Short mmCIF file of C-alpha atoms in Angstrom, two decimals:
data_model
loop_
_atom_site.label_atom_id
_atom_site.label_comp_id
_atom_site.label_asym_id
_atom_site.label_seq_id
_atom_site.Cartn_x
_atom_site.Cartn_y
_atom_site.Cartn_z
CA MET P 1 19.51 8.90 -76.50
CA LEU P 2 18.13 5.34 -75.93
CA TYR P 3 20.45 4.49 -73.23
CA LEU P 4 19.92 7.94 -71.65
CA ARG P 5 16.12 7.05 -71.55
CA ALA P 6 16.71 3.90 -70.12
CA ALA P 7 18.87 5.26 -67.29
CA LEU P 8 16.86 8.23 -66.29
CA TYR P 9 13.83 5.55 -66.54
CA LEU P 10 15.79 3.47 -64.52
CA ARG P 11 16.55 5.97 -61.88
CA VAL P 12 12.98 7.15 -61.28
CA VAL P 13 12.08 3.35 -60.82
CA LEU P 14 14.65 3.18 -58.18
CA TYR P 15 13.74 6.34 -56.78
CA LEU P 16 10.01 5.41 -57.08
CA ARG P 17 10.64 1.98 -55.44
CA ALA P 18 13.19 3.11 -52.87
CA ALA P 19 10.64 6.02 -51.72
CA LEU P 20 7.42 3.67 -51.48
CA TYR P 21 9.64 1.00 -49.58
CA LEU P 22 10.95 3.67 -47.05
CA SER P 23 7.28 4.69 -46.62
CA VAL P 24 5.97 1.66 -46.22
CA VAL P 25 9.05 0.94 -43.51
CA LEU P 26 8.29 4.45 -41.62
CA TYR P 27 4.70 3.81 -41.44
CA LEU P 28 5.01 0.06 -39.88
CA ARG P 29 7.35 1.59 -37.22
CA ALA P 30 4.85 4.03 -36.38
CA ALA P 31 2.35 1.79 -36.42
CA LEU P 32 4.83 -0.73 -34.36
CA TYR P 33 5.79 2.25 -32.38
CA LEU P 34 2.15 3.42 -31.29
CA ARG P 35 1.00 -0.57 -30.74
CA VAL P 36 4.11 -0.55 -27.88
CA VAL P 37 3.33 3.03 -26.85
CA LEU P 38 -0.42 2.09 -26.60
CA TYR P 39 0.23 -1.40 -25.10
CA LEU P 40 2.77 0.30 -22.42
CA ARG P 41 -0.07 2.89 -21.33
CA ALA P 42 -2.85 0.29 -21.20
CA ALA P 43 -0.58 -2.00 -18.87
CA LEU P 44 0.46 1.01 -16.89
CA TYR P 45 -3.16 1.90 -16.51
CA LEU P 46 -4.26 -1.39 -15.72
CA SER P 47 -1.71 -1.80 -12.99
CA VAL P 48 -2.73 1.45 -11.43
CA VAL P 49 -6.02 0.57 -11.50
CA LEU P 50 -5.15 -3.12 -10.02
CA TYR P 51 -3.04 -1.61 -7.44
CA LEU P 52 -5.54 1.34 -6.32
CA SER P 53 -8.44 -1.08 -5.98
CA ALA P 54 -5.98 -3.58 -4.45
CA ALA P 55 -5.25 -0.86 -1.67
CA LEU P 56 -8.97 -0.02 -1.50
CA TYR P 57 -9.81 -3.31 -1.03
CA LEU P 58 -7.04 -3.60 2.01
CA SER P 59 -7.96 -0.47 3.75
CA ALA P 60 -11.60 -1.64 3.72
CA ALA P 61 -10.67 -4.64 5.11
CA LEU P 62 -8.29 -3.35 7.64
CA TYR P 63 -11.25 -0.45 8.65
CA LEU P 64 -13.28 -3.26 8.84
CA ARG P 65 -11.04 -5.67 11.17
CA VAL P 66 -10.40 -2.92 13.37
CA VAL P 67 -14.30 -1.78 13.76
CA LEU P 68 -14.88 -5.53 14.65
CA TYR P 69 -12.02 -5.61 17.30
CA LEU P 70 -13.25 -2.36 19.01
CA ARG P 71 -16.64 -3.43 18.76
CA ALA P 72 -15.99 -7.03 20.50
CA ALA P 73 -13.67 -5.11 22.59
CA LEU P 74 -16.29 -3.10 23.95
CA TYR P 75 -18.72 -5.63 24.08
CA LEU P 76 -16.67 -7.61 26.18
CA ARG P 77 -16.06 -4.83 28.65
CA LEU P 78 -19.54 -4.23 28.61
CA VAL P 79 -20.45 -7.72 29.60
CA LEU P 80 -17.50 -7.90 31.97
CA TYR P 81 -18.78 -4.63 33.70
CA LEU P 82 -22.45 -5.85 33.71
CA ARG P 83 -21.52 -9.20 35.45
CA ALA P 84 -19.02 -7.75 37.67
CA ALA P 85 -22.29 -5.41 38.61
CA LEU P 86 -24.47 -8.47 39.44
CA TYR P 87 -21.71 -10.13 41.30
CA LEU P 88 -21.30 -7.23 43.35
CA ARG P 89 -25.39 -6.59 43.66
CA LEU P 90 -25.50 -10.28 44.94
CA VAL P 91 -23.01 -10.20 47.56
CA LEU P 92 -24.27 -6.87 48.95
CA TYR P 93 -27.87 -8.35 49.14
CA LEU P 94 -26.64 -11.50 50.80
CA ARG P 95 -24.44 -9.35 53.13
CA ALA P 96 -27.20 -7.63 53.89
CA ALA P 97 -29.73 -10.53 54.53
CA LEU P 98 -27.13 -11.95 56.33
CA TYR P 99 -26.90 -8.55 58.69
CA LEU P 100 -30.36 -8.73 58.91
CA ARG P 101 -30.67 -12.19 60.18
CA VAL P 102 -28.10 -11.85 62.43
CA ALA P 103 -29.80 -8.71 63.91
CA LEU P 104 -33.04 -10.15 64.10
CA HIS P 105 -31.57 -13.21 65.60
CA LEU P 106 -30.00 -11.21 68.24
CA TRP P 107 -33.15 -8.77 68.67
CA GLU P 108 -35.75 -11.79 69.12
CA PRO P 109 -34.20 -12.70 72.70
CA ALA P 110 -34.05 -9.35 73.53
CA CYS P 111 -37.79 -8.29 72.80
CA ARG P 112 -38.54 -11.71 74.90
CA ARG P 113 -37.16 -10.49 78.49
#
């Protein structure tokens, strides 16, 4: 009878130890799995955020570069148009002055006669 009680006690103790060990192992595996999942989610979120912010910065830089190029081209075109207009006006004034001088030079002797 004593052997049966000892065997039963030993069996219960072994089952309890095995159950405790199994629950601890399962708990540790679940905690590790949860930690890995959270780390992967955080890494994915961080990579997505970094990718989006980098894309946003690049698109802003590209937009700014295009705007600056367009402004510079517009400014250069405006300067060239103003220079051409000023040059044309100067040429026309000089030509008109020359024509007027020649006309006065030719008209003056005709008036003396």
